[in-house]
Coordinates of C-alpha atoms and ligand atoms in Angstrom, one line a residue:
X1 CA 205.0 269.2 106.3
X2 CA 207.7 269.4 109.2
X3 CA 209.3 272.8 108.9
X4 CA 212.7 273.7 111.0
X5 CA 212.5 277.2 112.5
X6 CA 214.5 279.4 114.9
X7 CA 212.6 281.9 116.9
X8 CA 214.5 285.2 117.5
X9 CA 213.7 288.4 118.7
X10 CA 215.1 292.1 118.6
X11 CA 213.9 293.9 121.8
X12 CA 210.9 291.8 122.0
X13 CA 209.7 292.0 118.4
X14 CA 209.9 288.5 117.7
X15 CA 209.4 286.5 114.4
X16 CA 209.7 282.8 113.4
X17 CA 212.7 282.6 111.1
X18 CA 213.1 279.9 108.2
X19 CA 216.3 279.4 106.5
X20 CA 215.4 278.7 102.8
X21 CA 219.2 277.9 102.2
X22 CA 218.4 274.7 104.2
X23 CA 214.7 274.1 103.4
X24 CA 212.4 274.9 100.6
X25 CA 208.8 276.1 100.7
X26 CA 206.4 277.1 97.9
X27 CA 205.7 280.7 97.4
X28 CA 202.1 280.3 97.4
X29 CA 202.2 278.9 101.1
X30 CA 204.1 281.9 102.7
X31 CA 201.2 284.1 103.6
X32 CA 199.4 281.0 105.2
X33 CA 202.3 279.8 106.9
X34 CA 202.9 283.2 108.4
X35 CA 199.3 283.3 110.0
X36 CA 199.9 279.8 111.2
X37 CA 203.3 280.3 112.8
X38 CA 202.4 283.4 114.3
X39 CA 199.0 282.0 116.0
X40 CA 199.7 282.1 119.7
X41 CA 197.2 279.4 120.4
X42 CA 197.5 276.9 117.5
X43 CA 200.8 277.7 116.4
X44 CA 204.1 278.9 117.9
X45 CA 203.3 282.5 118.5
X46 CA 205.0 285.5 117.1
X47 CA 204.7 288.9 115.5
X48 CA 205.2 287.3 112.0
X49 CA 207.4 285.2 109.9
X50 CA 210.9 286.1 108.3
X51 CA 212.5 284.1 105.4
X52 CA 216.1 284.1 105.2
X53 CA 216.9 283.1 101.3
X54 CA 219.5 283.3 98.8
X55 CA 220.1 286.5 97.0
X56 CA 221.4 287.3 93.7
X57 CA 221.8 290.9 94.6
X58 CA 223.2 290.9 98.1
X59 CA 225.1 288.3 100.4
X60 CA 221.6 287.1 101.8
X61 CA 218.1 288.0 101.3
X62 CA 215.2 288.5 103.9
X63 CA 211.6 288.8 103.5
X64 CA 209.1 289.5 106.3
X65 CA 205.4 288.5 106.7
X66 CA 203.3 290.1 109.4
X67 CA 201.0 288.2 111.8
X68 CA 197.9 288.7 109.2
X69 CA 199.9 287.0 106.5
X70 CA 200.5 290.5 104.7
X71 CA 204.0 291.3 103.5
X72 CA 205.9 294.1 104.9
X73 CA 208.9 295.4 102.7
X74 CA 211.5 295.8 105.6
X75 CA 211.9 295.0 109.1
X76 CA 214.7 296.6 111.3
X77 CA 214.6 294.3 114.3
X78 CA 214.3 291.3 111.8
X79 CA 217.2 292.7 109.9
X80 CA 219.5 292.5 112.8
X81 CA 218.3 288.9 113.8
X82 CA 219.0 287.9 110.0
X83 CA 222.4 289.3 110.2
X84 CA 223.4 287.7 113.5
X85 CA 222.0 284.1 112.0
X86 CA 223.7 284.6 108.4
X87 CA 227.2 285.2 110.4
X88 CA 227.0 282.6 113.0
X89 CA 225.5 280.0 110.6
X90 CA 228.3 280.8 107.8
X91 CA 225.9 282.0 105.1
X92 CA 228.4 285.1 105.1
X93 CA 232.0 285.1 106.2
X94 CA 232.7 288.7 106.8
X95 CA 231.6 291.0 109.7
X96 CA 230.2 293.4 107.0
X97 CA 227.8 292.2 104.3
X98 CA 224.9 293.2 102.3
X99 CA 221.2 291.9 102.9
X100 CA 218.4 292.4 100.2
X101 CA 215.0 293.2 101.4
X102 CA 211.9 293.9 99.0
X103 CA 212.3 297.4 99.6
X104 CA 216.3 298.0 99.0
X105 CA 219.7 296.6 100.0
X106 CA 221.2 297.4 103.2
X107 CA 224.7 297.0 104.9
X108 CA 225.1 295.1 108.0
X109 CA 228.0 295.0 110.3
X110 CA 228.0 292.5 113.2
X111 CA 230.3 292.8 116.4
X112 CA 231.3 289.6 118.1
X113 CA 231.6 289.0 122.0
X114 CA 234.5 287.0 123.3
X115 CA 232.5 283.7 122.9
X116 CA 232.4 284.7 119.2
X117 CA 228.6 285.3 119.3
X118 CA 227.3 288.3 117.6
X119 CA 226.5 290.8 120.2
X120 CA 225.5 293.9 118.4
X121 CA 224.4 294.7 114.8
X122 CA 224.8 297.9 113.1
X123 CA 222.6 298.4 109.9
X124 CA 222.8 301.1 107.4
X125 CA 219.1 301.2 106.5
X126 CA 219.6 303.5 103.7
X127 CA 217.8 306.8 103.0
X128 CA 214.2 307.5 104.0
X129 CA 211.7 308.3 101.4
X130 CA 209.9 311.8 102.3
X131 CA 207.7 312.5 99.1
X132 CA 204.2 312.0 99.7
X133 CA 204.0 309.8 96.6
X134 CA 206.6 307.3 98.0
X135 CA 205.0 306.8 101.4
X136 CA 202.5 306.5 99.9
X137 CA 200.0 308.8 101.2
X138 CA 196.9 310.9 99.7
X139 CA 196.4 314.2 100.3
X140 CA 197.4 317.9 99.3
X141 CA 199.8 319.3 96.8
X142 CA 202.9 319.7 99.4
X143 CA 205.2 317.0 98.4
X144 CA 206.2 316.2 101.9
X145 CA 204.1 315.2 105.1
X146 CA 205.6 317.3 108.0
X147 CA 203.2 318.2 111.0
X148 CA 200.2 317.9 108.4
X149 CA 196.8 318.3 110.2
X150 CA 195.4 314.8 110.4
X151 CA 191.8 314.5 111.9
X152 CA 190.7 311.0 112.9
X153 CA 188.0 309.8 115.2
X154 CA 187.0 313.4 116.1
X155 CA 190.9 313.9 117.4
X156 CA 193.0 316.9 116.0
X157 CA 196.4 315.3 115.3
X158 CA 199.3 316.4 113.2
X159 CA 201.3 313.5 111.2
X160 CA 204.7 313.5 109.7
X161 CA 205.0 310.6 107.3
X162 CA 208.2 308.6 106.3
X163 CA 208.9 305.6 104.4
X164 CA 211.9 303.4 105.6
X165 CA 210.8 300.8 102.7
X166 CA 207.7 300.5 104.6
X167 CA 205.4 303.3 105.6
X168 CA 205.1 305.0 108.9
X169 CA 202.9 307.7 110.3
X170 CA 204.5 309.3 113.2
X171 CA 202.7 311.4 115.8
X172 CA 204.3 313.4 118.7
X173 CA 202.7 313.3 122.2
X174 CA 203.3 314.8 125.3
X175 CA 203.4 311.8 127.3
X176 CA 204.0 308.3 125.9
X177 CA 202.1 306.4 128.5
X178 CA 199.0 308.6 127.4
X179 CA 199.5 307.6 123.6
X180 CA 196.3 306.6 122.1
X181 CA 198.0 303.3 120.9
X182 CA 195.0 300.9 121.1
X183 CA 192.3 303.6 120.3
X184 CA 193.9 305.1 117.3
X185 CA 196.4 302.6 116.2
X186 CA 194.3 300.3 114.3
X187 CA 192.1 303.2 112.8
X188 CA 195.0 305.0 111.2
X189 CA 196.6 301.6 110.2
X190 CA 193.6 301.2 107.7
X191 CA 192.8 304.9 106.9
X192 CA 191.9 305.7 103.5
X193 CA 194.6 308.4 103.1
X194 CA 197.3 305.3 103.3
X195 CA 196.6 303.5 100.2
X196 CA 199.0 300.5 101.5
X197 CA 198.2 300.8 105.0
X198 CA 200.4 302.3 107.5
X199 CA 202.6 301.5 110.7
X200 CA 201.7 304.0 113.4
X201 CA 204.2 305.3 115.8
X202 CA 203.4 307.7 119.1
X203 CA 206.7 309.7 120.1
X204 CA 207.4 311.7 123.1
X205 CA 210.6 313.9 122.9
X206 CA 212.5 313.6 126.1
X207 CA 215.6 315.6 124.7
X208 CA 217.5 316.3 121.4
X209 CA 219.1 312.8 121.9
X210 CA 216.3 310.9 123.4
X211 CA 212.7 309.8 122.3
X212 CA 210.2 307.6 124.0
X213 CA 208.3 305.5 121.4
X214 CA 205.3 303.1 121.0
X215 CA 204.3 301.3 117.7
X216 CA 201.1 299.7 116.4
X217 CA 202.3 298.0 113.4
X218 CA 200.4 297.4 110.0
X219 CA 199.4 293.6 110.0
X220 CA 200.6 292.8 113.6
X221 CA 199.3 295.5 116.1
X222 CA 201.1 296.5 119.0
X223 CA 204.6 295.0 119.3
X224 CA 207.3 295.5 121.6
X225 CA 209.8 297.4 119.1
X226 CA 209.9 298.4 115.5
X227 CA 213.4 299.0 113.9
X228 CA 212.2 300.9 110.7
X229 CA 209.6 302.7 113.0
X230 CA 212.4 304.0 115.4
X231 CA 214.3 304.9 112.3
X232 CA 211.3 307.0 111.1
X233 CA 210.7 308.5 114.4
X234 CA 214.3 309.9 114.2
X235 CA 213.9 311.4 110.8
X236 CA 210.3 312.7 111.9
X237 CA 211.6 314.4 115.0
X238 CA 214.7 315.9 112.7
X239 CA 212.1 317.2 110.3
X240 CA 210.2 319.0 113.0
X241 CA 213.5 320.3 114.3
X242 CA 213.1 318.3 117.7
X243 CA 216.4 316.5 117.0
X244 CA 219.5 317.4 114.9
X245 CA 220.7 315.4 111.9
X246 CA 224.1 313.5 112.1
X247 CA 223.6 313.1 115.8
X248 CA 223.2 309.7 117.6
X249 CA 219.4 309.5 119.2
X250 CA 218.5 306.9 121.9
X251 CA 215.0 305.6 121.0
X252 CA 213.5 304.2 124.1
X253 CA 211.0 301.5 122.7
X254 CA 208.7 299.3 125.0
X255 CA 211.3 296.5 124.8
X256 CA 214.3 298.3 124.9
X257 CA 216.5 300.7 123.4
X258 CA 217.8 301.5 119.7
X259 CA 220.7 303.8 118.9
X260 CA 219.8 305.7 115.6
X261 CA 221.6 308.4 113.6
X262 CA 220.4 309.9 110.3
X263 CA 223.8 311.1 109.0
X264 CA 224.7 314.2 106.8
X265 CA 224.8 311.7 103.6
X266 CA 221.1 311.0 104.4
X267 CA 221.5 307.4 105.5
X268 CA 219.9 306.2 108.5
X269 CA 222.1 303.7 110.8
X270 CA 220.5 301.7 113.4
X271 CA 222.4 299.8 116.2
X272 CA 221.1 297.2 118.6
X273 CA 221.1 293.6 119.6
X274 CA 219.5 290.5 118.6
X275 CA 218.4 287.3 120.6
X276 CA 217.7 283.7 119.8
X277 CA 214.8 282.4 121.7
X278 CA 214.2 278.6 120.4
X279 CA 214.8 276.4 117.7
X280 CA 212.6 273.6 116.6
X281 CA 210.4 271.9 113.8
X282 CA 206.9 273.1 113.0
X283 CA 204.1 270.7 112.0
X284 CA 202.5 272.6 109.2
X285 CA 199.4 271.4 107.5
X286 CA 199.4 273.2 104.4
X287 CA 196.4 275.2 102.9
X288 CA 196.7 275.3 99.3
Ligands
API1 N1 208.8 295.4 113.0 C1 209.3 295.6 111.8 C2 208.6 296.4 111.0 C3 207.7 295.4 110.5 C4 206.7 296.5 109.4 C5 205.6 295.8 108.8 N2 204.7 295.8 110.1 C6 204.9 296.4 107.8 O1 205.7 297.3 107.2 O2 203.9 295.9 107.4 C7 210.7 296.4 112.4 O3 211.4 296.2 113.2 O4 211.0 297.4 111.4

C-alpha cells in the first residue's frame, strides 16, 4: 500500500503525519503502521505517527502513536504541527480553531509570516489533571502527588505527577546535564505505580521564569522535546512554588524553547513553532 505522508517536527520532536482527509487507512493497522514508519532502519524514522482526521466535535482531529505503536492521548508538539498543516492546507479557514485529541478538545491560534506561512502556534492545552486517580498513579491517600517520596533503583527521589491528558512524572534536579535520563527514564516509565505507564521529565529550575528540561517519553524513549511534558513541568514547578501561576515561563528543551503559561483560570498555554521536514509516499507492507 502506498501511503502519502508529511514529516514535521516541533523542536526536533518529529512525527510522520498522515492526512486522513485525503487517504483512508483501517484502524486495525494504526499500531503496526506507526512502528514501521518510525523505524529508522526499515522505515522513515521518527518519534512516532500522527493522524490528522475529520472530527465531529472540533474543526480537526489528531491521534498520536508512539514509536512502539502504543497510542498517546495528546501531544503538544504534534498539536502545533497539526495546526500549521490544517491551516496551510485549508482544512480550517480561520486563524483560531479547535483540535480534538483522545484526551480533550484544545484551541489553536496560528500566526502567519509575510510569506503567509504559519510561523508560531499557540495552543490552549486546557486544564491539567492533578488528582492521583486521574494521572493515574497508585499510592497513598493523598489526592495530589506533589514532591512525594519516590524510591527507585536505590535512589531516593521526589515526584510531582501531572496529567495533560497523558501522564507525566516530574523530578527536579540540580543540574540538567546530570539528570539520570537513560538510567531511570525507562525504569520509571514502566514502574507499577503508574498503571498506564508514564512520561518521565527531569527539570532544573534556572529562575522563576526559566526551566531546563529533558524527557524520556512513554513509548518513544528520549526525544528532543515534549510539549505536554513542558506544560506538566511548568505546572509541577508552580505546585512546588518554584514558579508563579499566570506568569510566562521559558522552558529550554533539548531541541529548543517553548513559552508556557498556567493562567489563573487554570488553563495551560503553549507557544512555539512547527516545521515541515519532508513529504513523500511510504511503501507499507501491511501486517494484518
Ligand atoms: N511528544 C509529545 C508527547 C507524547 C506523549 C506520548 N509519549 C505518551 O503520552 O504516550 C508532546 O509533544 O507532548
